[in-house]
Amino acid sequence: MVTALTLSVALGGLQVLLAATYGVNMPLFRPGNATGSQRGDCIGSRCFVCWRIPALAGPSNTGRLFAFAEARDVPGCDDHGVRGAVVLAVKTSDDRGRSWSPAREVARVDTIYPGPYGRATGNPSPLVFTTSFKNGSRPHIELIFSVNNIEAWSTGSTDDGLTFSPPLNRTLMMKPALPHHNWWASGPPGGVILPNGRAIFCANIEEPVGHPWSFAVWSD
């Protein structure tokens, strides 16, 4: 049985596994610092201070692995920066984790005002499907995430993670019927697809803040 705990342990051991298997000892996402003297992983010309909340997903039916994380461009690695300071990014691997692509931005939702718990596009919770058609099948990645730690959003990819669709607000569908300002976060880490095709992932909420509880969200 695959649980959130086993997924978390597997993700936490990813760096150790890579080091033991391939003789490398480096983080999958490289952090920088606020002064710029240490350059972390970059997306284009933008290099990030730190990377948080990683989630490993896959493989897809092509064998591709996906590593999602929050890319934070905020001194001290906070999540209360200006709009766009915290975005979601992905790296992919086509050789079972021996090497990884450069980071790419996959989701950014800017709001005029920050939520009471930060301003961030974060908490990635990916699911990897295989969608069947009459003339074959193709991978489908659905990425659930939170905005400002209060809203539930999602984006998807039907080309094996090369591009992602415009994000959609799923708050009314995925968040329990509590006051909208309650803290909400998807994951961690990602979700699973059951043999019957049901997609299921975990999320957590606090009502009020300081009193957390967890629940499951699923789709058939």
Coordinates of C-alpha atoms in Angstrom, one line a residue, residues 7-212:
L7 CA 6.0 8.8 -0.6
S8 CA 7.6 11.3 1.7
V9 CA 10.3 8.9 2.8
A10 CA 11.0 8.0 -0.9
L11 CA 11.3 11.7 -1.8
G12 CA 13.5 12.5 1.2
G13 CA 15.8 9.7 0.2
L14 CA 16.1 10.8 -3.4
Q15 CA 19.4 12.6 -2.9
V16 CA 20.9 9.7 -1.0
L17 CA 19.8 7.3 -3.7
L18 CA 21.3 9.4 -6.4
A19 CA 24.6 9.7 -4.5
A20 CA 24.8 6.0 -3.8
T21 CA 23.9 4.9 -7.3
Y22 CA 25.5 7.4 -9.5
G23 CA 28.3 8.8 -7.3
V24 CA 27.0 12.3 -7.1
N25 CA 26.4 14.4 -4.0
M26 CA 24.5 17.6 -4.9
P27 CA 21.0 18.8 -4.3
L28 CA 18.4 18.4 -7.1
F29 CA 17.5 22.1 -6.7
R30 CA 20.5 24.3 -5.9
P31 CA 19.8 27.3 -3.6
G32 CA 21.4 30.7 -3.9
N33 CA 21.6 33.6 -1.4
A34 CA 20.3 37.1 -1.0
T35 CA 23.6 38.8 -1.8
G36 CA 24.0 37.0 -5.1
S37 CA 27.4 35.7 -4.2
Q38 CA 26.0 32.2 -4.5
R39 CA 23.9 31.6 -7.6
G40 CA 21.2 28.9 -7.2
D41 CA 19.2 27.3 -10.0
C42 CA 17.9 29.8 -12.5
I43 CA 14.9 30.1 -14.7
G44 CA 16.1 32.2 -17.6
S45 CA 18.0 35.1 -16.0
R46 CA 16.2 34.8 -12.7
C47 CA 18.1 32.9 -10.0
F48 CA 16.3 31.8 -6.8
V49 CA 17.4 32.2 -3.2
C50 CA 16.0 28.8 -2.2
W51 CA 13.8 25.9 -3.2
R52 CA 11.2 24.4 -0.9
I53 CA 8.4 21.8 -0.7
P54 CA 9.7 19.3 -3.2
A55 CA 7.4 16.7 -4.8
L56 CA 8.6 13.8 -7.0
A57 CA 6.2 12.2 -9.5
G58 CA 6.2 9.6 -12.2
P59 CA 7.3 7.9 -14.2
S60 CA 4.9 8.7 -17.0
N61 CA 4.3 6.1 -19.7
T62 CA 7.4 7.4 -21.5
G63 CA 9.6 6.8 -18.4
R64 CA 9.9 10.5 -17.6
L65 CA 10.3 11.6 -13.9
F66 CA 9.1 15.0 -12.6
A67 CA 10.5 16.9 -9.7
F68 CA 8.4 19.9 -8.6
A69 CA 9.3 22.6 -6.0
E70 CA 8.6 26.1 -4.9
A71 CA 11.2 28.5 -6.3
R72 CA 11.5 31.4 -3.8
D73 CA 13.1 34.7 -4.6
V74 CA 12.7 36.2 -1.1
P75 CA 15.5 37.0 1.4
G76 CA 15.4 34.5 4.2
C77 CA 13.4 32.1 2.0
D78 CA 10.1 33.5 3.3
D79 CA 6.8 33.2 1.4
H80 CA 5.6 36.8 2.1
G81 CA 7.4 38.5 -0.9
V82 CA 6.1 40.7 -3.7
R83 CA 3.8 39.2 -6.4
G84 CA 5.6 36.5 -8.3
A85 CA 8.3 36.1 -5.7
V86 CA 7.3 32.4 -5.1
V87 CA 6.4 30.3 -8.2
L88 CA 6.2 26.6 -9.0
A89 CA 8.9 25.0 -11.1
V90 CA 9.7 21.6 -12.5
K91 CA 12.8 19.6 -13.5
T92 CA 12.5 16.4 -15.6
S93 CA 14.6 13.3 -16.1
D94 CA 14.5 10.8 -18.9
D95 CA 17.3 8.5 -17.6
R96 CA 15.8 7.4 -14.3
G97 CA 17.3 10.3 -12.3
R98 CA 20.8 10.2 -13.6
S99 CA 20.5 13.7 -15.0
W100 CA 17.9 16.4 -14.8
S101 CA 16.8 19.2 -17.1
P102 CA 17.1 22.9 -16.2
A103 CA 14.3 24.2 -14.0
R104 CA 11.2 25.6 -15.8
E105 CA 8.3 27.6 -14.4
V106 CA 5.0 25.8 -14.5
A107 CA 2.6 27.9 -12.4
R108 CA 2.4 31.4 -11.2
V109 CA -0.8 33.0 -9.8
D110 CA -0.5 36.6 -8.8
T111 CA -3.1 38.3 -6.6
I112 CA -3.5 42.0 -5.9
Y113 CA -3.4 41.4 -2.1
P114 CA -1.5 38.7 -0.2
G115 CA -3.4 36.3 1.9
P116 CA -3.1 36.4 5.7
Y117 CA -0.5 33.5 5.5
G118 CA 1.8 34.8 2.7
R119 CA 1.9 35.5 -1.0
A120 CA 2.9 32.3 -2.8
T121 CA 2.1 29.9 -5.6
G122 CA 3.2 26.7 -3.9
N123 CA 2.6 23.4 -2.2
P124 CA 2.8 21.2 -5.4
S125 CA 0.9 18.0 -5.3
P126 CA 1.4 16.2 -8.7
L127 CA -0.5 13.2 -10.2
V128 CA 0.6 11.3 -13.3
F129 CA -2.0 9.6 -15.4
T130 CA -2.0 7.7 -18.7
T131 CA -4.9 8.9 -20.9
S132 CA -6.0 6.4 -23.5
F133 CA -7.4 7.2 -26.9
K134 CA -8.5 5.1 -29.9
N135 CA -5.1 5.6 -31.6
G136 CA -3.0 5.2 -28.5
S137 CA -2.2 6.8 -25.2
R138 CA -0.3 9.8 -23.8
P139 CA 0.8 10.9 -20.4
H140 CA -1.2 13.5 -18.4
I141 CA 0.1 15.4 -15.4
E142 CA -2.2 17.2 -13.1
L143 CA -0.6 19.5 -10.6
I144 CA -2.6 20.7 -7.6
F145 CA -1.3 23.6 -5.7
S146 CA -2.2 26.4 -3.3
V147 CA -2.2 30.2 -3.8
N148 CA -1.4 32.4 -0.8
N149 CA -2.0 29.3 1.4
I150 CA -5.7 29.8 1.2
E151 CA -6.9 28.8 -2.3
A152 CA -6.8 25.5 -4.2
W153 CA -5.7 25.7 -7.9
S154 CA -4.6 23.3 -10.6
T155 CA -2.8 23.1 -13.9
G156 CA -2.2 20.3 -16.3
S157 CA 0.0 19.0 -19.0
T158 CA -0.8 16.6 -21.9
D159 CA 2.6 16.7 -23.6
D160 CA 4.7 14.9 -20.9
G161 CA 5.4 18.1 -19.0
L162 CA 6.7 20.2 -21.8
T163 CA 3.9 22.8 -21.3
F164 CA 1.2 23.4 -18.7
S165 CA -2.2 24.8 -19.1
P166 CA -3.4 28.2 -17.6
P167 CA -4.1 27.6 -13.9
L168 CA -7.7 27.1 -12.7
N169 CA -9.2 28.1 -9.3
R170 CA -10.5 24.9 -7.7
T171 CA -11.1 26.3 -4.3
L172 CA -14.9 25.6 -4.2
M173 CA -14.3 22.1 -5.4
M174 CA -11.3 21.1 -3.2
K175 CA -11.6 23.1 0.0
P176 CA -14.0 22.0 2.8
A177 CA -16.9 24.4 3.4
L178 CA -15.1 26.5 6.0
P179 CA -14.5 30.3 6.0
H180 CA -12.5 31.1 2.9
H181 CA -9.6 32.7 4.9
N182 CA -8.7 29.4 6.6
W183 CA -5.2 28.2 5.8
W184 CA -5.1 25.4 3.2
A185 CA -2.3 23.5 1.5
S186 CA -2.1 20.6 -0.9
G187 CA 0.1 17.7 -0.1
P188 CA 2.8 17.0 0.8
P189 CA 4.0 15.4 -1.4
G190 CA 2.1 14.2 -4.5
G191 CA -0.9 11.9 -5.0
V192 CA -1.5 8.4 -6.3
I193 CA -3.7 6.8 -9.0
L194 CA -5.5 3.7 -7.8
P195 CA -6.0 0.6 -10.0
N196 CA -9.6 1.6 -10.6
G197 CA -8.4 5.0 -12.0
R198 CA -9.3 7.1 -9.0
A199 CA -6.9 9.9 -8.4
I200 CA -6.4 10.8 -4.7
F201 CA -4.1 13.1 -2.8
C202 CA -4.0 14.6 0.7
A203 CA -4.3 18.2 1.8
N204 CA -4.3 20.0 5.1
I205 CA -6.2 22.8 6.7
E206 CA -6.1 24.8 9.9
E207 CA -9.2 26.0 11.6
P208 CA -8.3 28.3 13.3
V209 CA -4.6 28.5 12.6
G210 CA -2.8 26.4 15.0
H211 CA -5.4 23.6 14.9
P212 CA -4.5 21.6 11.8

